[in-house]
Every structure is written in structure tokens, then in C-alpha cells.
CSV table of C-alpha atoms and ligand atoms in Angstrom, one decimal:
chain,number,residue,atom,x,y,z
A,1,UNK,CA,0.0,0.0,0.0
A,2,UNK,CA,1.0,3.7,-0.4
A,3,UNK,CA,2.9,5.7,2.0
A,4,UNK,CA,3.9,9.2,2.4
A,5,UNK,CA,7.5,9.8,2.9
A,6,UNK,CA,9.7,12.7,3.6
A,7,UNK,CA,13.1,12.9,2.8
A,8,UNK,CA,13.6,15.9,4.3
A,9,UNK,CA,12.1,15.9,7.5
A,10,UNK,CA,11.7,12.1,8.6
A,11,UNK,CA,12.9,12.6,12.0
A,12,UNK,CA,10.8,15.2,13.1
A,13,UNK,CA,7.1,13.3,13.7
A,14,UNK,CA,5.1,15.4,16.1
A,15,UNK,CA,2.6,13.0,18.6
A,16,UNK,CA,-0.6,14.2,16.4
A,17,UNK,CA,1.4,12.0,13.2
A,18,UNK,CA,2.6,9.4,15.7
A,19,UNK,CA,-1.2,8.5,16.9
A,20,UNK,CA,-2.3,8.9,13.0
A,21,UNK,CA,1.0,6.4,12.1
A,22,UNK,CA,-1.0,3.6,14.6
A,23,UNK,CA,-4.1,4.0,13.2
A,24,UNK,CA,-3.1,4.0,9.6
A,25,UNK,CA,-1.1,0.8,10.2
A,26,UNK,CA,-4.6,-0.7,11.3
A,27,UNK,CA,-5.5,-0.3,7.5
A,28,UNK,CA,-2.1,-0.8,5.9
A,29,UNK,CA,-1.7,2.2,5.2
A,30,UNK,CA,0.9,4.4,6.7
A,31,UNK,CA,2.0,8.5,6.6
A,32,UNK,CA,5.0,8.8,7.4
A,33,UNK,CA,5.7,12.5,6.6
A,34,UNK,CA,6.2,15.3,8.7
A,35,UNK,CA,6.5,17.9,6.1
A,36,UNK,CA,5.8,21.4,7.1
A,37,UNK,CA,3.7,19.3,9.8
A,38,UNK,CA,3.4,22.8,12.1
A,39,UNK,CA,1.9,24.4,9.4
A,40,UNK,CA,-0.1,21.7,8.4
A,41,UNK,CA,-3.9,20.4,9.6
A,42,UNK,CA,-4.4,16.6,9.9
A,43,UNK,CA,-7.9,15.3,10.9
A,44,UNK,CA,-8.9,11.3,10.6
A,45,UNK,CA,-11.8,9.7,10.9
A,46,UNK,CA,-12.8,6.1,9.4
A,47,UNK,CA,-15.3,5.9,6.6
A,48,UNK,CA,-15.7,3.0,3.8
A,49,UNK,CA,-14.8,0.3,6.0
A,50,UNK,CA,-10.7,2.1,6.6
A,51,UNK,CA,-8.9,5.6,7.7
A,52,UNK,CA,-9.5,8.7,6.2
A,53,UNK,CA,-6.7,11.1,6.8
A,54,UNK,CA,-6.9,14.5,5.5
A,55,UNK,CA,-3.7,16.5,5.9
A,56,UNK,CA,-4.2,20.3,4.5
A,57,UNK,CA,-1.5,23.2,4.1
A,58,UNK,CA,-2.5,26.4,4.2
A,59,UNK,CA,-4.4,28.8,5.7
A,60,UNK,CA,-7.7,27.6,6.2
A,61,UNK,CA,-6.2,23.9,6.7
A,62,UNK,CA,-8.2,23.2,9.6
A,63,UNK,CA,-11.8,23.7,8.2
A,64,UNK,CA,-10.9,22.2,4.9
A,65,UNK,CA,-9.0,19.2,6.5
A,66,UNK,CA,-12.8,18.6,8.2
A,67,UNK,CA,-15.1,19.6,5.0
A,68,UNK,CA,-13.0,16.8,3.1
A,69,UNK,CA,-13.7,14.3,5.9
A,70,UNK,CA,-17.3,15.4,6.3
A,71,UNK,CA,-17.8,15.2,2.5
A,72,UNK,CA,-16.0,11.5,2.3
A,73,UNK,CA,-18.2,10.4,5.3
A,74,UNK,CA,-21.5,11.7,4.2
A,75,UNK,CA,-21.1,10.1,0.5
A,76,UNK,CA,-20.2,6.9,2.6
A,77,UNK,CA,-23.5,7.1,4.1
A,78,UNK,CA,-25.9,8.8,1.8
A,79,UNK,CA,-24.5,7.3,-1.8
A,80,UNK,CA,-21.9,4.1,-1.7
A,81,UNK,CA,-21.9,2.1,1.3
A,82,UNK,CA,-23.0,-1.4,1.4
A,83,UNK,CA,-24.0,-1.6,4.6
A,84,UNK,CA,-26.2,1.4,5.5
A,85,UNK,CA,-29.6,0.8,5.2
A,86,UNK,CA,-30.2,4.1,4.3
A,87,UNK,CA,-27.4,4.2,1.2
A,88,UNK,CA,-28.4,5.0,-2.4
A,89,UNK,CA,-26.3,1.5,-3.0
A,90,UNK,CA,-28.4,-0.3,-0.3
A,91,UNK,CA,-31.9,1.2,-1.6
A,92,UNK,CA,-30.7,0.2,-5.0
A,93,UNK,CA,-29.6,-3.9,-4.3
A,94,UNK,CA,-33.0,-4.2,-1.5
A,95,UNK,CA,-35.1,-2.9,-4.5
A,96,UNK,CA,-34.6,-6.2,-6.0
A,97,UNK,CA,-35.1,-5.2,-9.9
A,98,UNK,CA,-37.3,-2.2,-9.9
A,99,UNK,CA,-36.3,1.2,-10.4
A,100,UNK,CA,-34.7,3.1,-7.8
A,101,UNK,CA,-34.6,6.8,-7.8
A,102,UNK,CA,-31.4,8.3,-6.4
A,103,UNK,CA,-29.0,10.9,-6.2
A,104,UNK,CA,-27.4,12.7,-9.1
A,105,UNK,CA,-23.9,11.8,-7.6
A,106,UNK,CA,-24.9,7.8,-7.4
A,107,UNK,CA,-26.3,7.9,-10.7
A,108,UNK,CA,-23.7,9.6,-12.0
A,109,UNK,CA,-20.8,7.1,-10.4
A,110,UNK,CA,-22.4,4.1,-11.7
A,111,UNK,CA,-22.8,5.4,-15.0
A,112,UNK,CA,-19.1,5.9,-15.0
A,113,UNK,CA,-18.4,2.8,-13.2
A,114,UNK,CA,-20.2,0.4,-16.7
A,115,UNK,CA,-18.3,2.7,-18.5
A,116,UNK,CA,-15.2,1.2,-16.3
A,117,UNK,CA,-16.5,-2.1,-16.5
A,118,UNK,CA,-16.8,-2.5,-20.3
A,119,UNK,CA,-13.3,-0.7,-20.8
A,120,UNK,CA,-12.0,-3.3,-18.4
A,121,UNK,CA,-13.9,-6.1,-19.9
A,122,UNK,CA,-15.8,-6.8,-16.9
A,123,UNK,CA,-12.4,-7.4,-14.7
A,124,UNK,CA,-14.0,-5.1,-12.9
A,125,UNK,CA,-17.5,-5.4,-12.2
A,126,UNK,CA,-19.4,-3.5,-9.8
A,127,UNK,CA,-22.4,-6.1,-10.0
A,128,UNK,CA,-20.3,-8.3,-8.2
A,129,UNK,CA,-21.5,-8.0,-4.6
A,130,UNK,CA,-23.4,-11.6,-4.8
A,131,UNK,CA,-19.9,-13.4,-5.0
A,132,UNK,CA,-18.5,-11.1,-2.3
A,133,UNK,CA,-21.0,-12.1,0.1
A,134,UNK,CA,-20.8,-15.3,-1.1
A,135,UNK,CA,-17.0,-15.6,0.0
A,136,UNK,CA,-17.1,-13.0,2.5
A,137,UNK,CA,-13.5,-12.5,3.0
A,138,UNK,CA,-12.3,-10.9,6.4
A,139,UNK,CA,-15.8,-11.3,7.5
A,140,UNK,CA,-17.0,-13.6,10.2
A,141,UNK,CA,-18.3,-16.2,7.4
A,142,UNK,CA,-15.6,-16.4,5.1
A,143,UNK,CA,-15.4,-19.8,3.7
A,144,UNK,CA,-14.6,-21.7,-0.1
A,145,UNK,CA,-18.0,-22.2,-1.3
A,146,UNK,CA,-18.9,-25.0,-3.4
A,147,UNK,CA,-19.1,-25.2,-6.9
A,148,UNK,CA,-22.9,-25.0,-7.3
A,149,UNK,CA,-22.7,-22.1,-4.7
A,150,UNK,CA,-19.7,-20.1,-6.8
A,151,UNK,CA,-22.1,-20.8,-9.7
A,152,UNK,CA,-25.5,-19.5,-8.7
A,153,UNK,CA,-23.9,-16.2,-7.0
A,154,UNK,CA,-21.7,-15.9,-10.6
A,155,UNK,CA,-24.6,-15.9,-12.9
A,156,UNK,CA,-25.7,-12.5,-11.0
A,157,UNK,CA,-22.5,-11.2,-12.2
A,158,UNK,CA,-23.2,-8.8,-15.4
A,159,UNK,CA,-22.7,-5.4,-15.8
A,160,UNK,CA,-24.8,-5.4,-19.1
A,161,UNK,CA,-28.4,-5.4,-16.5
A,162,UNK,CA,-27.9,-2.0,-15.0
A,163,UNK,CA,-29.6,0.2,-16.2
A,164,UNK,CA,-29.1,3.8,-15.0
A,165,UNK,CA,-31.7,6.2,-16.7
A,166,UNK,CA,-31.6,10.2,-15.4
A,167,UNK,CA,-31.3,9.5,-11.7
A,168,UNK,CA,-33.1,6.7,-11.4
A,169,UNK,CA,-31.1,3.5,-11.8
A,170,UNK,CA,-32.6,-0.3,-11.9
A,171,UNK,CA,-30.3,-3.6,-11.5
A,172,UNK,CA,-31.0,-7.6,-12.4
A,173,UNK,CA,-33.0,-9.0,-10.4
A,174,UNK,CA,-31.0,-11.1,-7.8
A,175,UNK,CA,-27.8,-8.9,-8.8
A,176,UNK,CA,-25.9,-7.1,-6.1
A,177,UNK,CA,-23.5,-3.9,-6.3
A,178,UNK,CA,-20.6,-3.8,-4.3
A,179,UNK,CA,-18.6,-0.1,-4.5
A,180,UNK,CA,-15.6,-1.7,-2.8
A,181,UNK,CA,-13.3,-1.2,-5.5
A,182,UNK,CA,-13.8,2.3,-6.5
A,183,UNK,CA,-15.3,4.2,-3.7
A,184,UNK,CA,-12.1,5.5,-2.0
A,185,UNK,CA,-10.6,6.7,-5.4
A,186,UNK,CA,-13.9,8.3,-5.9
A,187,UNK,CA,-13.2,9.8,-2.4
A,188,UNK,CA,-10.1,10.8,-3.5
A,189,UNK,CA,-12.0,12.7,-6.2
A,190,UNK,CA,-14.5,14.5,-4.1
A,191,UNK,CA,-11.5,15.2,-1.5
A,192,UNK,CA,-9.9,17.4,-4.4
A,193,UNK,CA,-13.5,19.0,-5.7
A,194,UNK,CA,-13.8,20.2,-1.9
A,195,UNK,CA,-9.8,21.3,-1.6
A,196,UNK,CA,-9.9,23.4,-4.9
A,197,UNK,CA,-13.4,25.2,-3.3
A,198,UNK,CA,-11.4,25.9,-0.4
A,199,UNK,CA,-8.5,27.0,-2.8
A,200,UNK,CA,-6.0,24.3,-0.3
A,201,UNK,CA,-2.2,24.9,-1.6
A,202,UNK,CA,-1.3,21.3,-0.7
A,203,UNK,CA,-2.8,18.3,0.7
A,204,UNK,CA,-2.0,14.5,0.9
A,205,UNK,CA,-5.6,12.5,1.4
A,206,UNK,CA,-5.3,9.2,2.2
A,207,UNK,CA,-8.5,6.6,1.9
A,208,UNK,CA,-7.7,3.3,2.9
A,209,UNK,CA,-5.7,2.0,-0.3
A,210,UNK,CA,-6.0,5.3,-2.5
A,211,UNK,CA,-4.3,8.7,-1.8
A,212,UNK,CA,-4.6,12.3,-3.2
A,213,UNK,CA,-1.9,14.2,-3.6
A,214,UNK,CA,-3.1,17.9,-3.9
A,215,UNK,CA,-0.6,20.9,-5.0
A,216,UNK,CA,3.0,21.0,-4.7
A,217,UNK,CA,4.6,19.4,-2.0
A,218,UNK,CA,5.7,22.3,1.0
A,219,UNK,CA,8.9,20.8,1.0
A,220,UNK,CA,9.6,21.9,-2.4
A,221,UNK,CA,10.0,18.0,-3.9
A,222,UNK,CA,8.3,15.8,-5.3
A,223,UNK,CA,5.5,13.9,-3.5
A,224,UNK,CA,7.6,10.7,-2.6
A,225,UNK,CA,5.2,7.5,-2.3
A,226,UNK,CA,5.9,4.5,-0.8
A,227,UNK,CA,4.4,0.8,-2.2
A,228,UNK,CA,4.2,-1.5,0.6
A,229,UNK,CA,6.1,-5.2,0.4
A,230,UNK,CA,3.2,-7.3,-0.2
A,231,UNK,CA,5.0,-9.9,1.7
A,232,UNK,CA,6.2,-7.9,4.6
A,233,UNK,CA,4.9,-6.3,7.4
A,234,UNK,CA,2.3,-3.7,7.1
A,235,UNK,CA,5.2,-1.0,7.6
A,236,UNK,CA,7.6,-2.6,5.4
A,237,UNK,CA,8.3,-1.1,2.0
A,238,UNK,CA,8.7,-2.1,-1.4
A,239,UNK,CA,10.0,0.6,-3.1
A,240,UNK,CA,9.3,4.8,-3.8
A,241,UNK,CA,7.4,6.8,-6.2
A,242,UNK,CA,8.4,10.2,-6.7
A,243,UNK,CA,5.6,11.7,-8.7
A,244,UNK,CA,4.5,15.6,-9.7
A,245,UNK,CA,1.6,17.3,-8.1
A,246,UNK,CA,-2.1,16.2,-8.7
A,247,UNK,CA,-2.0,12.4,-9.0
A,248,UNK,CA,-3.9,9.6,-7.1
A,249,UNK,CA,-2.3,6.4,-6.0
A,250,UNK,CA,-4.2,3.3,-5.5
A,251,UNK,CA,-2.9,-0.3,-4.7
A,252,UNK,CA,-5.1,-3.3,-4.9
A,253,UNK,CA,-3.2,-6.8,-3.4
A,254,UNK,CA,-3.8,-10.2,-2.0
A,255,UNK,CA,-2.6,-9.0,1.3
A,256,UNK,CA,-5.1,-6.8,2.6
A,257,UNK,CA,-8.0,-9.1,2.9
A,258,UNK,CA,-7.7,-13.0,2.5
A,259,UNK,CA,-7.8,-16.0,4.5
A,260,UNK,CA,-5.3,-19.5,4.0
A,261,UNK,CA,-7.3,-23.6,3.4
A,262,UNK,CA,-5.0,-26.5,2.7
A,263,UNK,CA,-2.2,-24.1,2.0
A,264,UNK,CA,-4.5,-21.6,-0.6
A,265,UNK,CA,-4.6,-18.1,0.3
A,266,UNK,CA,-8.0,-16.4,-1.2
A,267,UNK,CA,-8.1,-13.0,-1.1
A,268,UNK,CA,-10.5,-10.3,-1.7
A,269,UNK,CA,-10.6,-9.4,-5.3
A,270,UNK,CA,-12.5,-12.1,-7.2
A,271,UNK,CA,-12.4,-12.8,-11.1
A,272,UNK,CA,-15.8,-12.4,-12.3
A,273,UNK,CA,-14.8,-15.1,-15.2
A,274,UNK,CA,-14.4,-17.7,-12.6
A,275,UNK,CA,-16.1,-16.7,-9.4
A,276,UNK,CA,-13.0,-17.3,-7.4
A,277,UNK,CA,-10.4,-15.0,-5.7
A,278,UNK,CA,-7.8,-13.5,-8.6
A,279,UNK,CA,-5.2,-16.0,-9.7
A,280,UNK,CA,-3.7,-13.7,-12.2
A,281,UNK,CA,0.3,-14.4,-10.7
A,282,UNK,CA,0.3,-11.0,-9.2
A,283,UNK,CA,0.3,-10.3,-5.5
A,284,UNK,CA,-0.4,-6.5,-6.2
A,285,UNK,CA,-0.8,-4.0,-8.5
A,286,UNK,CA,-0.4,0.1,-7.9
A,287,UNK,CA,-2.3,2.5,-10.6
A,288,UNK,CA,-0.9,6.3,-10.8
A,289,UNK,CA,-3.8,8.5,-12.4
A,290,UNK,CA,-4.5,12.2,-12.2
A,291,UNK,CA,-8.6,10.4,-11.4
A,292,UNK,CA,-8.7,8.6,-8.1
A,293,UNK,CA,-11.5,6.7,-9.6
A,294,UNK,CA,-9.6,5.1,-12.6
A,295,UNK,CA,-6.5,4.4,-10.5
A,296,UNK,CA,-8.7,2.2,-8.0
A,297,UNK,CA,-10.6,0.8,-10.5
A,298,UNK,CA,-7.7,0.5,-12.4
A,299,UNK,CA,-5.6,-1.3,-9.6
A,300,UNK,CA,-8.5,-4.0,-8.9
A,301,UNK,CA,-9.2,-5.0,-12.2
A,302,UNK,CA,-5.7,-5.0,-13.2
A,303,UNK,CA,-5.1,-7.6,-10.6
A,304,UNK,CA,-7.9,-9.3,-11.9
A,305,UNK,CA,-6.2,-9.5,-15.6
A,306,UNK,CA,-2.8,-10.2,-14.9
A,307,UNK,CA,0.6,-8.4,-16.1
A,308,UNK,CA,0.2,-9.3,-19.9
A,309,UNK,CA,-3.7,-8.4,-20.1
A,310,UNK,CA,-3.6,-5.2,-18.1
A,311,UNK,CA,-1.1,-3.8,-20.6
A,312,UNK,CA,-3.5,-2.4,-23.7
A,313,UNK,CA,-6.0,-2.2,-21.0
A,314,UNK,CA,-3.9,0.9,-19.4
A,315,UNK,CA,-3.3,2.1,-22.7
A,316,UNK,CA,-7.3,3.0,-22.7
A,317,UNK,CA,-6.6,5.2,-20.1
A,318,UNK,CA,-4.2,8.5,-21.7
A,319,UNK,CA,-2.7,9.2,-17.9
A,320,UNK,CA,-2.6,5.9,-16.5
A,321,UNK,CA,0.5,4.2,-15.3
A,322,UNK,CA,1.4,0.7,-12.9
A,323,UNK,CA,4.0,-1.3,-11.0
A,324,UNK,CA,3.2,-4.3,-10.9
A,325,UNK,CA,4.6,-7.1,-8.7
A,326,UNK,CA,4.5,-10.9,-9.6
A,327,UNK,CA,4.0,-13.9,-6.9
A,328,UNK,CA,8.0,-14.7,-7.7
A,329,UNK,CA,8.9,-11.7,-6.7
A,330,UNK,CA,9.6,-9.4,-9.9
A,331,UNK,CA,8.3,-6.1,-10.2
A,332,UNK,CA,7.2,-4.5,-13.3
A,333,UNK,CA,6.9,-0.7,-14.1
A,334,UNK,CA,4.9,0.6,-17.2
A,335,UNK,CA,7.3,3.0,-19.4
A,336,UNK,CA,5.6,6.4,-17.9
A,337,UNK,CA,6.9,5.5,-14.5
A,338,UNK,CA,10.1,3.9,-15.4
A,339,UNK,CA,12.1,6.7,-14.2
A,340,UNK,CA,9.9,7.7,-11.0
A,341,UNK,CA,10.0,3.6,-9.6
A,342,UNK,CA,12.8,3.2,-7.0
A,343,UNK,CA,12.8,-0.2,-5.9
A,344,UNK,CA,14.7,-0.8,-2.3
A,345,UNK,CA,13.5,-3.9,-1.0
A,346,UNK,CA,16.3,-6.2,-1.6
A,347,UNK,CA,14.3,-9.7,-2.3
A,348,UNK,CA,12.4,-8.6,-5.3
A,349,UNK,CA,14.0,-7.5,-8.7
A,350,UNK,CA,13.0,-4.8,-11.1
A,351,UNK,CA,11.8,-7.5,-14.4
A,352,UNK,CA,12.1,-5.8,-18.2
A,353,UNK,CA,8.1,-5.2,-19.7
A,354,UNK,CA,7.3,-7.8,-22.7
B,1,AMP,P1,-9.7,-3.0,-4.1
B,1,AMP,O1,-9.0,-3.1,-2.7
B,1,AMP,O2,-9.8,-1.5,-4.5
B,1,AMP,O3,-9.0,-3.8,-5.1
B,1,AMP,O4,-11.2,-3.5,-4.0
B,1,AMP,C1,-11.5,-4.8,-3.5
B,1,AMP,C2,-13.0,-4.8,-3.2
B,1,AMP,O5,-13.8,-4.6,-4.3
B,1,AMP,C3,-13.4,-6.2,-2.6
B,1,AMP,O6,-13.3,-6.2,-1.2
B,1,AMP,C4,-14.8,-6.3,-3.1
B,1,AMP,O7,-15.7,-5.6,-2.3
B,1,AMP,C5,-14.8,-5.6,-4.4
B,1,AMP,N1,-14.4,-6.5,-5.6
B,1,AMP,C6,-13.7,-7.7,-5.5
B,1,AMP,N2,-13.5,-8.1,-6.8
B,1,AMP,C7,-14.0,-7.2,-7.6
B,1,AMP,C8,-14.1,-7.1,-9.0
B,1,AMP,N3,-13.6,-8.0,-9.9
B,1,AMP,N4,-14.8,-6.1,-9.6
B,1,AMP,C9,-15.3,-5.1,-8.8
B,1,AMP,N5,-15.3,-5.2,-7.4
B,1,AMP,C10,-14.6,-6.2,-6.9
B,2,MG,MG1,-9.7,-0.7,-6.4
């Protein structure tokens, strides 16, 4: 997962970033920067199911550090979340194949999420919430389903039956959507609407996997990101990403969520194809895009694909860019990053792109 890192500074962490550090590591997720941290306002709170950190310079850092938070929390609530009763997304799936009239943002985001789906050739699927009950990984009924099971909860699986019309939008009957795998970057999105209204100079927004990286870094570098080791410990790096002003970073691996049968880890992101946790020889996948939204997409349904098929499925996308990192331990950086990669944990190696 991304982290923050100064190279500047790293030695000065006030106790506001040390209690954030703690609760960021609960989500994999870790800030390590201490950047201009006097002058900077840091406010967390946990929405989507992880930590929400806003961190705003300037000089109404305080209020805007909140308004992002509020904003993320309230589309949590009123528009994406699964579990709230009360959610566009939970009116929507209890509706059970009638129409459903919601809010401009919802309609909106799922119109933009079939567009995802189709451009990603259903790797990514948001109608997938059937099979992610079904599996129910990191929850308290996780378990391999059986064949007949994986089968039933698949055949719900199909983009193609939504039908968003206005702002009313209608889904298959029996078909489920799950948000998981955009709603931070779409977070990150709203985060910057809500920073540019506040006219923010800089800001670094983290959302579980996803982060913002708003205006020029107060240092006066580069942001420098850091990808997690998939196969370390949650504050264990893989490598750094130095990138300009204005991009979102989203990783999507088999670490974060998954649980180990008979010596098979199945983790979180499912293949719609099969019905079955990813298989695609990749342990995680990081997506750099100017849109939060298409990086997490991005990041899940290039898991999904695999190295080879993810490659002319990036090219879609004009600004999008990925490490990848293979289960034997190669990591793999799309040209537009090539120079911005810097790998520094010494048990993988940087592999040549086919
Ligand atoms: P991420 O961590 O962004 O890769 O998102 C993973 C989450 O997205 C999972 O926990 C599921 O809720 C959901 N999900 C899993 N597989 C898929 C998929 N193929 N397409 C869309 N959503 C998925
Ligand atoms: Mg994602």
C-alpha cells in the first residue's frame, strides 16, 4: 500500500502523526511525513470500512482538513456504502429489480463505473456484490464455497443489466452492487473537488488503499510515495514513487484481505470469469492517475487481468501508469513511470516489460 514519505524531515514526527501512524497501520496504510507538519492540519476519521486522513496546508487547513472528511463520510453514508440501510447503493440492491430513484452523484458514479467495467472487460465489475458475500472474506463467514454455490452467486454477475436512466437506476433481479473497488478513489476525487473550493495549496488524502496528492509538496520536492512489500509487514516497504503534483495512487493486493485452506490463500478481489479469488500471478498492482476513480478501478481490475492483459488495457486510459509485482517476486513498471520507480527492497528484482 502507499505511504507518504519525507526525505527531508523524517525525524521530526510530532505525537498528532505518531497516533495517526497507529491507526493508519490498522489499514495498511501508513504517513510517514512530517513535512511542514506545524503548518499543516491533519484530521482522521474512518469511513468506507478504513482511515481517512486529511492533511491540508495552508491557511484555512483546519476547516478544509474537516469539509473533506465530512464530505467523504456523508457520500459513505448517503451514496456508496453497502451496509447502511439508508445508502443509495443499499436502496438500489434491496429494491430487488425495480427502479430506484437516487442521487445525481450515485447515478452519475455508476454510469461511470459500466463505463469502467466495459473498458476493463468486466475485470472489474461492480455487480459483483453476490460473490462477495458469497466468500465473504475478512468477515465472520468467510469460507470456499462450493461449486454449485460459486455458480448461482456468478450468474448474478453482469454489468450489461444496470440500467441507470436520469437519476433513477434499476439492476438484475438477484444482482448485487458492491462499491468496494472504486469508492475510495472516488473519495479521493471529491477530496480534491472540496480542496480546490477551499483554494487548499497542498494536501496528501489518504482513503484506505487510495491517496490524493493535492498541490505542490511544502517541501519543495516531489511527492515521494511509498508501495508496501506485499509480503512484509504492514510498515515494510517495497519501493518509492516520486511523482508531480495532482495524482492519485491506488494499490489493490492479496494481502489486505484474505484467509489461507489447505495451503491456498484467497483473497478479496474475485475474477468475475471464474467466481474465485484473482489468480492472475500477481500479489499487487499500484495504478498512478491524475482520477482517483480510474486508478482504483484500475488497480483491482488490473489484478484481476494479470501483467500481460492489463497492458493495452492501461493504454485506454491516456494518464494511466502501474507497478506491478508478480508472486516470484519481480516487479514490473509501465514506461511512464520507469524513471519515477525506486525499488529498495532487496528480495524482489525490477523485471524488463514484454
Ligand atoms: P480494491 O481493494 O480496490 O482492489 O477493492 C477490492 C474490493 O472490491 C473487494 O473487497 C470487493 O468488495 C470488491 N471487488 C472484488 N473483486 C471485484 C471485481 N472483480 N470487480 C469489482 N469489485 C470487486
Ligand atoms: Mg480498487
Amino acid at each position: 500500500m502507499a505511504k507518504i514519505l519525507d526525505r527531508t524531515k523524517r525525524g521530526t514526527r510530532t505525537a498528532v502523526i505518531i497516533t495517526i501512524v497507529c491507526a493508519l497501520l490498522i489499514a495498511g496504510v501508513l504517513i510517514y511525513d512530517a513535512v511542514g507538519a506545524k503548518n499543516a492540519a491533519i484530521r482522521s476519521n474512518t469511513a468506507m470500512g478504513t482511515v481517512v486522513t486529511a492533511k491540508v496546508w495552508g491557511a484555512s487547513g483546519e476547516h478544509t482538513a474537516q469539509a473533506v472528511l465530512d464530505r467523504i463520510v456523508a457520500m459513505d453514508e448517503a451514496n456508496l456504502s453497502a451496509h447502511n440501510d439508508t445508502s443509495d447503493i443499499a436502496h438500489i440492491n434491496s429494491a430487488s429489480g425495480r427502479s430506484v430513484k437516487v442521487d445525481n452523484y450515485t447515478a452519475n458514479l455508476i454510469t461511470r463505473l459500466l463505463l469502467a467495467a466495459g473498458q476493463t472487460n468486466g475485470a472489474f465489475d461492480p455487480t459483483i456484490g453476490a460473490l462477495v458475500r458469497l466468500w465473504d472474506i475478512g468477515g465472520p463467514n468467510e469460507q470456499v464455497p462450493t461449486a454449485e454455490e460459486i455458480s448461482a452467486a456468478r450468474a448474478t454477475v453482469d454489468w450489461h443489466q444496470v440500467q441507470v436512466s436520469g437519476d433513477t437506476v434499476q439492476i438484475g433481479k438477484g444482482q448485487a452492487l458492491d462499491i468496494g473497488a472504486a469508492g475510495k478513489g472516488a473519495a479521493c476525487d471529491a477530496a480534491k473537488e472540496i480542496l480546490t473550493e477551499n483554494q487548499a495549496k497542498s494536501a496528501v488524502i489518504s482513503v484506505g488503499g487510495s491517496i490524493l496528492l493535492y498541490g505542490e509538496n511544502p517541501a519543495g520536492d516531489d511527492w515521494s510515495v511509498g508501495i508496501r512489500d506485499p509480503r512484509g509487514a504492514s510498515n515494510t516497504q517495497l519501493g518509492t514513487l516520486t511523482l508531480k503534483a495532482g495524482q492519485c495512487v491506488s494499490t489493490s493486493g492479496d494481502y489486505e484481505r484474505y484467509f489461507e485452506q489447505d495451503g491456498v490463500r484467497y483473497c478479496h478481489i474475485l475474477d468475475p470469469r471464474t467466481g474465485a479469488p484473482a489468480d492472475s500471478g500477481l500479489i499487487s498492482v499500484t495504478v498512478v492517475s491524475p482520477s482517483g476513480l480510474v486508478s482504483d478501478v484500475l488497480s483491482t481490475a488490473c489484478f484481476v487481468l494479470g501483467y500481460e492483459q492489463s497492458l493495452p488495457i492501461l493504454e485506454l486510459f491516456e494518464d494511466a501508469q502501474a507497478v506491478f509485482v508478480t508472486e516470484d517476486r519481480t516487479v514490473l513498471v509501465t514506461p511512464g513511470l520507469a524513471g519515477s520507480f525506486d525499488l529498495t527492497a532487496g528480495s524482489y528484482t525490477l523485471g524488463a516489460l514484454s
